[in-house]
PDB file of C-alpha atoms in Angstrom:
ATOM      1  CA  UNK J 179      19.048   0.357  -8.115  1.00  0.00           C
ATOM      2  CA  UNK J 180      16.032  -0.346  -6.185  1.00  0.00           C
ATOM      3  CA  UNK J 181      14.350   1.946  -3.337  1.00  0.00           C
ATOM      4  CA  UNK J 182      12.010   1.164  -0.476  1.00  0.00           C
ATOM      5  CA  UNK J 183       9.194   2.522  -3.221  1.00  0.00           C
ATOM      6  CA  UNK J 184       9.791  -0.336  -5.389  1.00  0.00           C
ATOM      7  CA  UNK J 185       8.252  -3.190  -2.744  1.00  0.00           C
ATOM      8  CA  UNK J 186       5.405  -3.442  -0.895  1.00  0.00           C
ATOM      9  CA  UNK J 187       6.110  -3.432   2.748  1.00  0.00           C
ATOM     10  CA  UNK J 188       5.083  -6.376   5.045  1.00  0.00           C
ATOM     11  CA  UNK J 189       1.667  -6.433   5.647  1.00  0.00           C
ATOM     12  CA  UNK J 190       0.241  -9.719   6.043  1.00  0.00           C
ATOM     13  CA  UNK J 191      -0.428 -12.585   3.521  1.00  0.00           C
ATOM     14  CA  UNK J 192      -4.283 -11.622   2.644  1.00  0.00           C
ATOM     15  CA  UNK J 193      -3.569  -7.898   2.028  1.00  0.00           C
ATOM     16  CA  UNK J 194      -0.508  -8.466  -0.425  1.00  0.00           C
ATOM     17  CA  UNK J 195      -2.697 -10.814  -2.444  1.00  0.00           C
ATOM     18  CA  UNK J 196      -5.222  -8.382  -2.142  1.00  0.00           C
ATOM     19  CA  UNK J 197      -3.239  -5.425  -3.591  1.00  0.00           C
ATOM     20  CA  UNK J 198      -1.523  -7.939  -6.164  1.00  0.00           C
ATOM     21  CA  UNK J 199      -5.028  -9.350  -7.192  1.00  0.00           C
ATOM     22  CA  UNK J 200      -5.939  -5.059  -7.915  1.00  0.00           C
ATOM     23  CA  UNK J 201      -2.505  -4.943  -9.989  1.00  0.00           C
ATOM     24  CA  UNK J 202      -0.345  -3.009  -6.625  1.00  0.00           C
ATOM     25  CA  UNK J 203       3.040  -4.241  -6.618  1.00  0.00           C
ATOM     26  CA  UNK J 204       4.684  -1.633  -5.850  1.00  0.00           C
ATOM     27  CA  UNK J 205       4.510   1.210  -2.792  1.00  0.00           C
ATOM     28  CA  UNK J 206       4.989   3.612  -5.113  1.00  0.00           C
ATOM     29  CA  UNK J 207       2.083   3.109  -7.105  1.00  0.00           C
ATOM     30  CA  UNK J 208      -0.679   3.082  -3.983  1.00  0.00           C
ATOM     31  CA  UNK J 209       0.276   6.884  -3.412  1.00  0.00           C
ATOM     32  CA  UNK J 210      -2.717   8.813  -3.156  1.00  0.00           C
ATOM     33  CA  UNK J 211      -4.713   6.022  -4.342  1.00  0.00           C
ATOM     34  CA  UNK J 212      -7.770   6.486  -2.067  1.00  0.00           C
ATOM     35  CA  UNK J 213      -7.790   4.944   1.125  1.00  0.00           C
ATOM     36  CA  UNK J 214     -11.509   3.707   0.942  1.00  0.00           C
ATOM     37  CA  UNK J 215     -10.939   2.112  -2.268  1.00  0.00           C
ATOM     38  CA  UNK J 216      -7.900  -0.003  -0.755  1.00  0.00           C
ATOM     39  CA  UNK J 217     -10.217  -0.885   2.005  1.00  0.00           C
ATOM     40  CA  UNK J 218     -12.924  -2.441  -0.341  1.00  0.00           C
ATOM     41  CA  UNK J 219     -10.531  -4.874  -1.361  1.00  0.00           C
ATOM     42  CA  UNK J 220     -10.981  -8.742   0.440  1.00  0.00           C
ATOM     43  CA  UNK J 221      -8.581  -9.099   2.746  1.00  0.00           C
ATOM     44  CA  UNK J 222      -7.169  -5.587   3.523  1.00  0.00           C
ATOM     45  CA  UNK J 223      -7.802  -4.465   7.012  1.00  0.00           C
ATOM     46  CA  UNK J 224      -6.999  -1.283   8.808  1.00  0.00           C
ATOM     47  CA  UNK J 225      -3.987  -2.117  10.303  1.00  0.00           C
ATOM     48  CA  UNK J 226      -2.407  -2.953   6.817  1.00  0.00           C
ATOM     49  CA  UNK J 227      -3.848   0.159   5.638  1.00  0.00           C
ATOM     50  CA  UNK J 228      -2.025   1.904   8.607  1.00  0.00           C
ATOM     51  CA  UNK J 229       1.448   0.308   7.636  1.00  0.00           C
ATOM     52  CA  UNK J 230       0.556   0.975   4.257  1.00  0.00           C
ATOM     53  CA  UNK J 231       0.287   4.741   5.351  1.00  0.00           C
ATOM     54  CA  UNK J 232       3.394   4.776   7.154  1.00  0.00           C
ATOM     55  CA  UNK J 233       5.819   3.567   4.747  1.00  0.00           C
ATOM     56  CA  UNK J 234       4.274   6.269   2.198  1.00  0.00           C
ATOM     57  CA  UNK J 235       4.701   8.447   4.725  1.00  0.00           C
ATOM     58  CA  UNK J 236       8.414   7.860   5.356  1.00  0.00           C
ATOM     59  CA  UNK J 237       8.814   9.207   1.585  1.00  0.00           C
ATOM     60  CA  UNK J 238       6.313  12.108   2.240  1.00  0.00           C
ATOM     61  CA  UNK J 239       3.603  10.560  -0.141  1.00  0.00           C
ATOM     62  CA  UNK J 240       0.597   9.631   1.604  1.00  0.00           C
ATOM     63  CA  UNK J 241      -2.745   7.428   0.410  1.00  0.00           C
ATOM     64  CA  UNK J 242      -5.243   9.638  -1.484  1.00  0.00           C
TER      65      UNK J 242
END
């Protein structure tokens, strides 16, 4: 059984091959990974950083 944890949610082309390139596949594993370290990586902006926050939110997690 799968959960909303186990995907990333949509986000844009360049982020998700940002956060695959740094080994994130999963929303699960970006909670409380710090925000400003997600936002050094090419092609992540702050509006998939936003959605990203959302979604963790959702499952009361949030980005570190």
């Amino acid at each position: 059984m799968t959960s909303a944890l186990d995907a990333l949610p949509t986000i844009g082309a360049p982020a998700t091959r940002a956060l695959h390139g740094a080994g994130y596949t999963t929303l699960r594993q970006l909670a409380d990974v710090p925000r400003v370290d997600l936002a050094r990586l090419h092609g992540m902006g702050a509006k998939a950083l936003d959605i990203l926050q959302a979604a963790l939110e959702e499952h009361q997690l949030s980005l570190g």
